[in-house]
Coordinates of C-alpha atoms in Angstrom, one line a residue:
M1 CA 36.8 -0.4 14.1
A2 CA 35.6 -4.1 14.9
E3 CA 33.8 -5.2 11.4
V4 CA 30.4 -7.6 12.5
P5 CA 31.1 -11.1 10.6
E6 CA 28.4 -11.9 8.7
A7 CA 27.9 -15.8 9.7
T8 CA 28.1 -15.1 13.4
C9 CA 25.4 -12.6 16.1
P10 CA 27.1 -9.2 16.3
N11 CA 29.0 -8.3 19.4
S12 CA 28.6 -6.7 22.2
T13 CA 31.3 -4.5 21.5
V14 CA 29.8 -1.1 20.7
A15 CA 30.9 0.9 17.4
S16 CA 31.5 4.4 16.6
R17 CA 30.1 6.6 14.1
D18 CA 32.0 5.8 10.4
D19 CA 30.6 7.7 7.9
S20 CA 27.0 6.1 7.1
G21 CA 25.1 8.7 7.9
D22 CA 23.6 6.8 10.8
D23 CA 21.4 8.7 13.9
S24 CA 23.8 8.5 16.6
H25 CA 23.7 10.9 19.2
S26 CA 27.4 11.8 18.6
T27 CA 28.7 15.3 18.8
A28 CA 29.0 15.0 14.6
S29 CA 28.1 17.8 13.5
S30 CA 25.2 18.8 11.4
G31 CA 26.9 19.3 8.1
E32 CA 28.3 16.5 8.8
E33 CA 24.8 14.8 9.1
D34 CA 23.9 16.4 6.2
N35 CA 26.5 15.0 3.6
H36 CA 25.9 12.3 4.6
S37 CA 22.5 11.4 4.4
E38 CA 22.1 11.7 1.0
A39 CA 25.0 9.0 0.9
S40 CA 23.6 6.5 3.5
G41 CA 20.2 6.4 1.8
Q42 CA 21.8 4.6 -1.4
N43 CA 23.9 2.5 1.3
L44 CA 20.1 1.0 2.5
H45 CA 18.6 0.1 -0.8
I46 CA 22.0 -1.1 -2.7
E47 CA 22.7 -3.2 -0.1
A48 CA 19.3 -4.2 1.2
S49 CA 18.5 -5.4 -2.9
T50 CA 21.9 -6.7 -3.5
S51 CA 23.6 -8.4 -0.6
A52 CA 20.1 -9.2 0.5
I53 CA 19.1 -10.4 -3.1
D54 CA 17.8 -13.9 -3.7
S55 CA 21.6 -14.4 -6.8
G56 CA 22.5 -17.7 -5.1
S57 CA 25.2 -15.7 -3.0
N58 CA 26.5 -17.2 0.0
H59 CA 25.4 -14.3 1.8
Q60 CA 21.6 -15.9 2.0
S61 CA 22.8 -19.4 3.7
R62 CA 24.8 -17.6 5.9
S63 CA 22.3 -15.0 7.1
L64 CA 19.3 -16.3 8.0
R65 CA 20.7 -19.5 9.8
L66 CA 20.0 -18.4 13.6
N67 CA 18.9 -18.8 16.8
D68 CA 17.4 -17.6 19.3
N69 CA 20.3 -15.9 21.5
C70 CA 21.7 -14.2 17.7
V71 CA 18.1 -12.8 17.1
T72 CA 17.9 -11.2 20.7
I73 CA 21.2 -10.1 20.4
Y74 CA 20.3 -8.4 16.3
A75 CA 17.0 -6.7 18.1
T76 CA 19.0 -5.1 21.3
K77 CA 21.7 -3.8 19.0
F78 CA 18.9 -2.2 16.5
L79 CA 18.2 0.4 19.4
D80 CA 21.5 1.7 20.0
D81 CA 22.3 4.4 18.3
N82 CA 25.6 4.6 18.7
V83 CA 26.1 1.7 16.4
P84 CA 26.8 2.7 12.3
F85 CA 23.9 2.9 10.2
R86 CA 25.4 0.5 7.9
K87 CA 25.9 -2.0 10.5
K88 CA 22.2 -1.5 11.2
I89 CA 21.5 -2.9 8.2
K90 CA 22.9 -6.1 8.0
W91 CA 21.9 -7.0 10.7
L92 CA 18.2 -6.3 9.2
S93 CA 19.3 -8.4 6.4
R94 CA 20.0 -11.5 8.5
L95 CA 16.0 -11.9 9.4
A96 CA 14.6 -10.3 6.5
N97 CA 16.0 -11.0 2.4
V98 CA 14.8 -9.1 -0.2
K99 CA 14.1 -11.0 -3.7
H100 CA 14.8 -10.4 -6.6
D101 CA 11.0 -9.5 -7.3
G102 CA 10.6 -7.0 -5.0
T103 CA 9.4 -9.1 -2.0
V104 CA 11.0 -9.4 1.8
H105 CA 11.5 -12.7 3.3
C106 CA 11.5 -12.9 6.8
D107 CA 13.4 -16.0 8.5
I108 CA 11.6 -15.6 11.7
P109 CA 12.9 -19.4 14.5
T110 CA 9.8 -21.0 15.6
D111 CA 9.4 -21.6 18.3
M112 CA 9.4 -17.1 19.3
K113 CA 6.2 -15.4 20.4
P114 CA 4.2 -12.0 19.5
H115 CA 3.3 -11.9 22.9
T116 CA 4.4 -8.5 24.2
F117 CA 4.7 -4.9 21.9
D118 CA 4.3 -1.2 23.2
S119 CA 1.1 -0.4 23.2
D120 CA -2.3 -1.0 23.5
F121 CA -3.1 -0.1 19.9
Y122 CA -2.4 -4.4 18.5
S123 CA -4.2 -5.4 21.4
E124 CA -4.3 -9.6 20.8
A125 CA -7.3 -8.9 23.3
P126 CA -8.6 -5.8 21.2
E127 CA -11.9 -3.8 23.4
K128 CA -15.4 -4.7 21.7
E129 CA -16.9 -2.1 19.3
D130 CA -19.5 0.0 19.5
T131 CA -20.9 -0.1 16.3
D132 CA -23.6 2.7 17.0
T133 CA -23.1 5.6 15.4
T134 CA -25.7 7.0 16.5
D135 CA -23.5 8.6 19.8
I136 CA -20.8 9.9 17.0
P137 CA -20.1 13.9 18.2
N138 CA -21.3 16.9 16.3
I139 CA -18.6 17.2 14.4
P140 CA -18.3 21.1 13.1
P141 CA -17.2 22.5 9.2
L142 CA -14.0 21.5 9.5
Q143 CA -10.6 21.8 6.0
I144 CA -10.1 18.6 5.9
V145 CA -7.4 17.5 3.1
M146 CA -6.5 14.1 1.6
L147 CA -3.1 12.7 0.5
I148 CA -3.4 10.1 -1.1
V149 CA -0.8 8.7 -3.0
G150 CA -0.7 6.0 -5.9
T151 CA -2.1 5.0 -9.3
R152 CA -6.4 6.2 -10.3
G153 CA -7.4 3.2 -8.6
D154 CA -5.8 3.8 -5.0
V155 CA -7.3 7.8 -5.9
Q156 CA -10.5 6.9 -7.0
P157 CA -12.4 5.5 -3.3
F158 CA -11.1 8.8 -2.4
V159 CA -13.2 10.7 -4.5
A160 CA -15.9 8.9 -3.2
I161 CA -15.5 9.3 0.1
G162 CA -14.0 13.0 -0.3
K163 CA -17.8 14.0 -2.1
R164 CA -19.5 11.6 1.6
L165 CA -17.2 14.3 3.5
Q166 CA -18.1 17.8 1.5
A167 CA -21.8 16.6 1.0
D168 CA -21.9 16.8 4.7
G169 CA -21.0 20.2 5.5
H170 CA -16.2 20.1 4.3
R171 CA -14.3 21.7 3.0
V172 CA -12.2 19.3 0.9
R173 CA -8.7 18.8 -0.9
L174 CA -8.0 16.1 -2.5
A175 CA -3.9 16.9 -3.1
T176 CA -2.7 13.9 -5.4
H177 CA -0.8 13.6 -8.6
S178 CA -1.3 16.1 -11.3
N179 CA -2.9 13.1 -13.6
F180 CA -5.8 13.0 -11.8
K181 CA -7.0 17.0 -11.3
D182 CA -8.8 16.6 -14.4
F183 CA -11.2 13.5 -12.4
V184 CA -11.0 15.1 -9.1
L185 CA -12.0 18.5 -10.2
N186 CA -15.3 16.8 -11.8
A187 CA -16.1 15.5 -9.2
G188 CA -16.4 18.6 -7.4
L189 CA -13.8 18.4 -5.3
E190 CA -10.7 21.0 -4.1
F191 CA -7.8 19.6 -6.5
F192 CA -3.8 20.2 -5.0
P193 CA -0.9 19.1 -6.5
L194 CA 1.9 16.7 -5.8
G195 CA 5.4 15.4 -6.6
G196 CA 5.2 11.9 -8.1
D197 CA 4.4 10.9 -11.6
P198 CA 2.1 7.8 -11.4
K199 CA 3.4 7.3 -14.6
V200 CA 6.5 6.8 -12.9
L201 CA 5.5 5.1 -9.9
A202 CA 3.9 1.9 -11.6
G203 CA 6.8 1.3 -14.1
Y204 CA 9.3 1.1 -10.9
M205 CA 6.7 -1.7 -8.6
V206 CA 6.6 -3.4 -11.9
K207 CA 9.6 -4.1 -12.0
N208 CA 10.2 -4.5 -8.6
K209 CA 7.9 -6.0 -7.5
G210 CA 6.7 -4.0 -5.0
F211 CA 7.8 -0.6 -2.7
L212 CA 11.3 -1.5 -2.3
P213 CA 13.7 -2.2 -4.7
S214 CA 14.6 -4.9 -5.8
V215 CA 17.5 -3.2 -8.8
P216 CA 20.2 -1.0 -7.6
S217 CA 19.9 1.5 -11.1
E218 CA 16.4 1.6 -10.1
I219 CA 17.1 3.2 -6.9
P220 CA 17.6 7.1 -8.2
V221 CA 13.9 6.0 -10.2
Q222 CA 12.5 6.0 -6.4
R223 CA 14.0 8.8 -4.5
Q224 CA 13.2 11.0 -6.3
Q225 CA 10.0 10.3 -7.3
M226 CA 10.0 9.3 -3.2
K227 CA 11.2 13.4 -1.8
E228 CA 8.5 14.9 -5.2
I229 CA 5.4 13.1 -2.6
I230 CA 7.4 13.9 1.1
F231 CA 8.4 17.7 0.0
S232 CA 5.1 19.3 -1.0
L233 CA 3.1 17.6 1.9
L234 CA 3.2 20.7 3.7
D235 CA 2.3 22.7 1.2
A236 CA -0.8 20.8 -0.1
C237 CA -1.6 21.2 3.8
R238 CA -1.7 24.9 4.0
A239 CA -0.2 26.9 0.6
N240 CA -3.7 28.0 -1.0
D241 CA -5.9 26.8 -3.8
P242 CA -3.2 27.1 -7.1
D243 CA -6.3 28.2 -9.1
S244 CA -8.5 31.0 -7.3
D245 CA -6.2 31.6 -4.5
V246 CA -8.0 30.9 -2.1
K247 CA -7.1 30.7 1.5
F248 CA -6.9 27.0 3.1
D249 CA -5.8 26.4 6.4
V250 CA -6.8 21.9 7.1
D251 CA -8.1 21.2 10.5
A252 CA -7.9 17.3 9.8
I253 CA -5.7 15.2 7.5
I254 CA -6.6 11.9 5.6
A255 CA -4.1 9.6 4.6
N256 CA -2.4 6.4 2.6
P257 CA 0.3 5.0 3.6
P258 CA 2.9 5.7 0.6
A259 CA 2.7 9.3 0.8
Y260 CA 5.0 8.2 3.5
G261 CA 5.7 12.4 5.4
H262 CA 2.1 12.4 6.4
T263 CA 2.6 11.9 9.4
H264 CA 5.7 14.0 10.3
V265 CA 3.1 17.0 9.0
A266 CA 0.7 16.2 11.1
E267 CA 3.0 15.9 14.3
A268 CA 4.0 19.8 12.5
L269 CA 0.6 21.0 12.0
K270 CA -0.7 19.6 15.3
V271 CA -3.8 17.9 13.6
P272 CA -5.1 14.7 13.8
L273 CA -4.0 12.2 10.7
H274 CA -6.0 9.4 9.9
I275 CA -4.9 5.8 8.0
F276 CA -7.3 5.2 5.2
F277 CA -5.5 2.2 2.6
T278 CA -6.5 -1.0 0.0
M279 CA -4.2 -3.3 1.8
P280 CA -3.4 -4.6 4.7
W281 CA -0.7 -2.8 6.5
T282 CA -1.4 -3.0 9.8
P283 CA 0.2 -5.7 12.3
T284 CA -1.8 -9.2 13.0
S285 CA -1.4 -13.2 13.0
E286 CA -3.7 -14.0 10.5
F287 CA -2.2 -13.3 7.3
P288 CA 0.9 -11.4 6.7
H289 CA 1.5 -8.5 5.2
P290 CA 1.8 -8.3 1.8
L291 CA 4.9 -7.4 0.5
S292 CA 6.6 -10.1 2.4
R293 CA 6.7 -14.1 2.6
V294 CA 7.0 -15.3 5.8
K295 CA 5.5 -18.7 7.3
Q296 CA 2.5 -18.5 9.6
H297 CA 4.5 -18.0 13.4
G298 CA 6.1 -14.6 11.3
Y299 CA 2.7 -12.9 10.2
R300 CA 3.1 -10.2 12.7
L301 CA 6.5 -9.7 13.3
S302 CA 6.5 -9.4 8.5
Y303 CA 4.6 -6.3 8.8
H304 CA 7.0 -4.5 11.3
I305 CA 10.4 -6.4 9.5
V306 CA 9.3 -4.6 5.9
D307 CA 8.3 -1.5 7.9
S308 CA 11.5 -0.8 9.0
L309 CA 12.8 -1.2 5.0
I310 CA 10.2 0.9 4.1
W311 CA 11.7 3.8 7.0
L312 CA 15.0 2.8 7.0
G313 CA 14.9 3.5 3.0
I314 CA 13.7 6.9 3.4
R315 CA 15.1 7.5 7.5
D316 CA 17.2 10.5 5.5
M317 CA 15.4 12.6 3.7
I318 CA 12.2 12.1 6.5
K319 CA 15.5 13.5 9.0
E320 CA 14.8 17.1 6.2
L321 CA 12.0 17.2 6.5
R322 CA 11.5 17.4 10.0
R323 CA 14.8 19.3 10.1
K324 CA 14.7 22.5 7.9
K325 CA 11.0 22.2 6.9
L326 CA 9.2 21.6 9.6
K327 CA 11.2 22.8 11.8
L328 CA 11.0 19.5 13.9
R329 CA 13.4 17.7 16.0
R330 CA 15.0 14.6 14.5
A331 CA 12.9 11.5 15.1
A332 CA 15.5 8.4 16.7
Y333 CA 16.4 5.1 14.8
L334 CA 12.9 3.0 15.2
S335 CA 11.6 5.4 16.9
G336 CA 9.3 7.5 14.3
S337 CA 8.9 5.3 12.4
Y338 CA 6.3 6.6 9.0
S339 CA 3.3 5.1 9.0
S340 CA 2.7 2.6 12.4
L341 CA 1.5 4.6 14.9
T342 CA 0.1 4.1 18.1
D343 CA -2.4 6.3 18.5
V344 CA -3.6 6.6 15.0
P345 CA -6.8 5.3 13.5
Y346 CA -6.8 3.1 10.3
G347 CA -10.0 2.0 8.0
Y348 CA -9.1 -0.3 5.7
I349 CA -12.1 -0.1 2.4
W350 CA -12.6 -3.1 1.7
S351 CA -15.7 -5.8 2.4
P352 CA -15.5 -7.5 5.2
H353 CA -17.3 -11.4 3.6
L354 CA -14.2 -10.9 1.8
V355 CA -11.6 -10.7 4.2
P356 CA -12.9 -10.0 8.3
K357 CA -11.3 -8.0 10.2
P358 CA -8.5 -9.8 12.5
K359 CA -9.2 -10.8 16.4
D360 CA -6.2 -9.4 17.3
W361 CA -7.3 -5.3 15.7
G362 CA -7.8 -3.1 18.3
P363 CA -10.6 -0.9 18.4
K364 CA -9.4 2.3 17.0
I365 CA -9.1 0.3 13.5
D366 CA -12.0 -0.3 11.3
V367 CA -12.8 -2.4 8.6
V368 CA -15.2 0.0 6.8
G369 CA -16.5 -2.2 2.9
F370 CA -15.3 -1.4 -0.8
C371 CA -15.5 2.6 -1.6
F372 CA -17.5 2.0 -5.1
L373 CA -17.6 5.3 -6.8
D374 CA -20.8 6.4 -8.3
L375 CA -19.1 6.5 -12.7
A376 CA -22.0 4.5 -14.5
S377 CA -24.8 6.6 -14.2
N378 CA -23.1 9.9 -16.1
Y379 CA -20.9 6.5 -19.0
E380 CA -22.5 6.6 -22.4
P381 CA -20.8 4.0 -23.7
P382 CA -20.0 3.4 -27.4
E383 CA -22.5 2.7 -29.5
S384 CA -20.1 0.6 -31.7
L385 CA -19.8 -1.4 -28.3
V386 CA -23.6 -1.8 -27.6
K387 CA -24.2 -3.0 -30.4
W388 CA -20.4 -6.0 -30.3
L389 CA -22.5 -7.0 -26.8
K390 CA -25.8 -7.0 -27.6
D391 CA -24.3 -9.7 -30.5
G392 CA -23.2 -12.7 -28.3
D393 CA -23.1 -13.7 -24.8
K394 CA -22.2 -11.9 -22.2
P395 CA -17.8 -11.3 -23.5
I396 CA -15.0 -12.2 -20.7
Y397 CA -12.7 -8.7 -20.1
I398 CA -9.0 -8.9 -19.6
G399 CA -7.6 -5.4 -18.9
F400 CA -5.0 -4.7 -16.4
G401 CA -5.5 -0.8 -16.0
S402 CA -2.8 1.9 -15.5
L403 CA -0.1 -1.1 -15.3
P404 CA 2.2 -0.8 -18.2
V405 CA 3.3 -3.9 -19.7
Q406 CA 6.4 -5.0 -20.8
E407 CA 5.6 -7.8 -24.0
P408 CA 2.2 -6.5 -24.2
E409 CA 2.4 -7.8 -27.9
R410 CA 3.1 -11.5 -26.2
M411 CA -0.3 -11.1 -24.1
T412 CA -1.9 -10.2 -25.7
Q413 CA -2.0 -12.9 -28.5
I414 CA -1.6 -14.7 -24.9
I415 CA -5.3 -13.3 -24.8
V416 CA -6.7 -14.0 -28.2
Q417 CA -5.5 -17.2 -28.7
A418 CA -7.2 -18.4 -24.3
L419 CA -10.8 -16.9 -26.1
E420 CA -10.1 -18.8 -29.4
K421 CA -9.7 -22.1 -27.6
T422 CA -11.8 -21.3 -25.0
R423 CA -14.6 -20.2 -27.5
Q424 CA -15.7 -16.9 -25.4
R425 CA -16.2 -13.5 -26.6
G426 CA -13.3 -10.7 -25.0
I427 CA -13.0 -7.4 -23.6
I428 CA -10.1 -5.9 -24.2
N429 CA -8.7 -3.5 -22.5
K430 CA -5.6 -1.2 -23.7
G431 CA -5.0 1.1 -20.8
W432 CA -1.6 2.5 -20.6
G433 CA 0.7 -0.4 -21.3
G434 CA -0.2 -0.9 -25.5
L435 CA -2.4 -3.7 -24.5
G436 CA -5.2 -5.2 -27.7
N437 CA -2.7 -3.5 -30.2
L438 CA -4.2 -5.4 -32.8
A439 CA -4.6 -4.4 -36.4
E440 CA -7.6 -6.5 -37.2
P441 CA -8.7 -7.2 -34.0
P442 CA -10.8 -11.3 -34.7
D443 CA -15.0 -10.9 -33.9
F444 CA -15.2 -12.8 -30.7
V445 CA -12.3 -10.0 -29.5
Y446 CA -13.8 -5.9 -28.5
L447 CA -11.3 -4.0 -27.8
L448 CA -12.0 -0.5 -26.0
D449 CA -9.7 2.5 -24.7
N450 CA -11.5 2.7 -21.2
C451 CA -15.1 2.6 -19.4
P452 CA -16.2 3.1 -15.9
H453 CA -16.2 -0.4 -13.9
D454 CA -19.1 -0.2 -12.2
W455 CA -20.5 0.0 -15.8
L456 CA -18.3 -2.3 -17.8
F457 CA -18.2 -5.5 -14.9
L458 CA -21.6 -6.0 -15.3
Q459 CA -22.6 -6.9 -19.3
C460 CA -19.7 -9.5 -18.7
S461 CA -19.4 -13.2 -17.3
A462 CA -16.2 -13.2 -15.6
V463 CA -12.7 -10.4 -15.7
V464 CA -9.4 -10.8 -15.5
H465 CA -6.9 -7.9 -13.8
H466 CA -4.1 -7.0 -12.0
G467 CA -5.7 -7.5 -8.9
G468 CA -5.9 -3.6 -7.7
A469 CA -8.2 -3.6 -4.7
G470 CA -11.1 -1.4 -6.9
T471 CA -10.9 -2.8 -9.4
T472 CA -11.8 -6.3 -7.1
A473 CA -14.0 -5.3 -5.8
A474 CA -16.1 -4.1 -9.0
G475 CA -15.8 -7.0 -10.5
L476 CA -17.0 -8.5 -7.2
K477 CA -20.0 -6.7 -6.7
A478 CA -21.2 -7.2 -10.2
A479 CA -21.0 -11.4 -9.0
C480 CA -18.4 -12.1 -11.9
P481 CA -15.6 -15.0 -11.3
T482 CA -12.2 -12.8 -10.9
T483 CA -8.3 -14.4 -12.0
I484 CA -5.8 -12.2 -10.7
V485 CA -3.1 -11.6 -13.0
P486 CA -0.5 -10.1 -10.4
F487 CA 2.6 -7.3 -11.0
F488 CA 2.5 -6.0 -7.7
G489 CA 2.4 -4.5 -4.2
D490 CA -1.2 -5.7 -3.1
Q491 CA -2.2 -7.4 -6.0
P492 CA -0.5 -11.4 -5.1
F493 CA -2.6 -10.4 -1.8
W494 CA -6.6 -10.3 -3.5
G495 CA -5.9 -12.8 -5.4
E496 CA -4.7 -15.4 -2.8
R497 CA -8.1 -14.3 -0.8
V498 CA -9.9 -14.6 -3.9
H499 CA -8.6 -17.7 -4.4
A500 CA -9.7 -18.3 -1.5
R501 CA -13.4 -17.0 -1.4
G502 CA -13.8 -19.6 -4.4
V503 CA -14.5 -16.7 -6.4
G504 CA -11.5 -17.7 -8.7
P505 CA -8.6 -20.0 -9.2
A506 CA -4.8 -19.1 -8.5
P507 CA -3.4 -16.2 -8.9
I508 CA -1.5 -16.0 -11.9
P509 CA 2.2 -13.6 -11.1
V510 CA 2.5 -11.5 -14.6
E511 CA 5.8 -13.2 -15.3
E512 CA 4.1 -16.9 -15.7
F513 CA 2.3 -15.7 -18.0
S514 CA 1.3 -18.0 -20.5
L515 CA -2.0 -19.5 -22.2
D516 CA -2.3 -23.4 -20.7
K517 CA -2.7 -20.9 -17.2
L518 CA -4.6 -17.8 -18.6
V519 CA -7.1 -21.7 -20.7
D520 CA -7.6 -23.6 -17.5
A521 CA -8.2 -20.0 -15.0
I522 CA -10.8 -19.3 -17.5
N523 CA -12.7 -22.2 -17.6
F524 CA -12.4 -22.7 -14.4
M525 CA -13.9 -19.3 -13.9
L526 CA -16.4 -21.3 -16.9
D527 CA -18.0 -23.0 -13.8
P528 CA -21.7 -23.5 -12.8
Q529 CA -20.6 -23.4 -8.8
V530 CA -17.6 -21.4 -9.4
K531 CA -19.8 -18.8 -10.6
Q532 CA -23.2 -19.2 -7.8
R533 CA -20.1 -18.2 -4.8
A534 CA -19.1 -15.1 -7.2
V535 CA -22.9 -14.4 -6.4
D536 CA -24.2 -14.9 -3.2
L537 CA -20.8 -13.3 -2.6
A538 CA -21.7 -9.3 -4.8
K539 CA -25.4 -10.2 -2.2
A540 CA -23.7 -10.4 0.7
M541 CA -21.9 -7.2 0.3
E542 CA -24.8 -5.2 -1.4
C543 CA -26.4 -4.4 2.0
E544 CA -22.8 -2.7 2.3
D545 CA -21.7 1.2 1.9
G546 CA -17.8 1.6 2.2
V547 CA -17.9 5.0 1.8
A548 CA -20.4 5.5 4.3
G549 CA -19.0 3.0 6.5
A550 CA -15.3 5.6 5.9
V551 CA -16.7 8.4 6.9
N552 CA -18.1 6.5 10.0
A553 CA -15.1 5.9 11.2
F554 CA -13.3 9.4 10.3
Y555 CA -16.4 10.9 12.8
K556 CA -16.4 8.6 15.5
H557 CA -12.2 8.8 16.0
F558 CA -12.1 11.9 15.4
P559 CA -10.7 14.1 18.5
V560 CA -13.1 15.9 21.3
K561 CA -10.4 18.8 21.7
N562 CA -9.0 19.1 18.8
A563 CA -5.5 18.4 18.2
K564 CA -3.9 21.9 17.0
E565 CA -4.1 21.8 21.0
K566 CA -1.4 19.2 22.1
P567 CA 0.7 21.4 24.2
E568 CA 4.1 21.1 23.3
G569 CA 5.4 18.6 23.8
E570 CA 4.0 15.6 22.9
T571 CA 3.4 13.8 19.9
Q572 CA 2.2 11.5 17.1
A573 CA 5.1 10.1 15.7
H574 CA 6.6 7.1 17.3
S575 CA 6.6 4.0 16.2
G576 CA 3.8 0.6 17.0
F577 CA 7.4 -1.3 16.6
S578 CA 9.8 -2.5 19.4
I579 CA 12.2 -5.3 18.0
T580 CA 12.9 -5.9 21.7
H581 CA 9.5 -5.6 23.5
Y582 CA 8.7 -8.1 20.1
F583 CA 11.2 -10.5 21.5
G584 CA 10.7 -10.1 25.0
H585 CA 13.6 -7.9 26.0
A586 CA 12.0 -4.4 27.8

């Protein structure tokens, strides 16, 4: 079998299937595919993470020097199911490199025109949207399952949405990690456990800065977590309640993208799916995928590249899920992405006053506003905190939520020194990372274990945090100037948005966290003009009801004819991504 030269375009000869476990339509037995599927997933991440890593190797310099003809040939060959899987990975690495910080750096020719896609879903001239909710159809009582993967900050907006849906007469089951069982049940919703441990997931993502592993040793951790999540989704949709044994028969699915297998479960059960997320996941020309680093002309394509890298990493698990558990036909390579669908509505949970809806997003995509859960009304702060707050000026909040901190003692000392140098009082939230481990904290520092942000931030003059969407929303709602110290994922994106809005300094990546940078950030936030901009933004957000926006979006896009009645053969598992269409080749 002829190998593709590292520094050249793939030739036109179609390579035969090798032992890489690709999705070719060859005569290989299903047993042979099973033997290779696990290995292929492992090989994907090792190759995408080590050969493409920014390690000073010659591979990067050779692979990124592409002309338009090379890119076109790569695009065409990607859709050939007879080309071995490993070769497709090599070609993809010439367009995208997973860096040491876990971000995907894309090298796109400057004269490439992102003008054609295989769906009106990403129309660059979207229809005029009808914002009048009076014509929303009368939805009968539904049994709705929410498939939500992530940390507490990812789960909390869906608790708020679920409570509103339940108040409207629907039965709502929130399926998430077992760590959040009490949180969900105390909110009055039904709970079902998903696989995966959010502490393990958070630790993995802090090390790798995102969804894609940058160190081969992390691959088994990520894959085990993914598999536990993916293979728990079907039971979450149809199993009886684990405590009461009450039957559950799902009518609709709400999910966030990290649930991975949600689209395939919806296809198998023939029920409508609505995806909501706190970070951009739909291609746009206005800003890049939050996990990517690319110049402006490549913004739109960056979504498809990241989507493809994730899909390639879980393809063997999805194949096994579809064949063994869902009894579905095989999803051909890049024809059934895990999330980028042509006919599934998306709702984005952020304020349009912070990030307006892009002009090239069509009518099936909504920006609903931040979704807040009222926790302050039932909160009783400790007397020591109330007294400390009354004894001086409003403090600066500093905390990183449920994210593990790599060097908590060092970071704590930097925080204390920065507060002392700027003569500010500060509240340090210990979180999961061991921050604030001080035997005797100075008088100007208060150590806190846990406290609702919607209560606490109103007592603060400014906030410093990791940049999770929920924490960012709470700080801005409280009119707090904000410094974001991003760890991974969408956090750099929110740091950039906050800075662009003028309500915070440039984000400080956690690996660059230092005394000088924190002092500069605090001084920036103390500027009266910055505070005024934060107040103005908070006033603009006052009129938003993101929970109502999310519920109305769900009702608006709910099919009049239940998706369970779809004729056999009609499938929802179709990607909005076509490499050849993107490059102008049908």
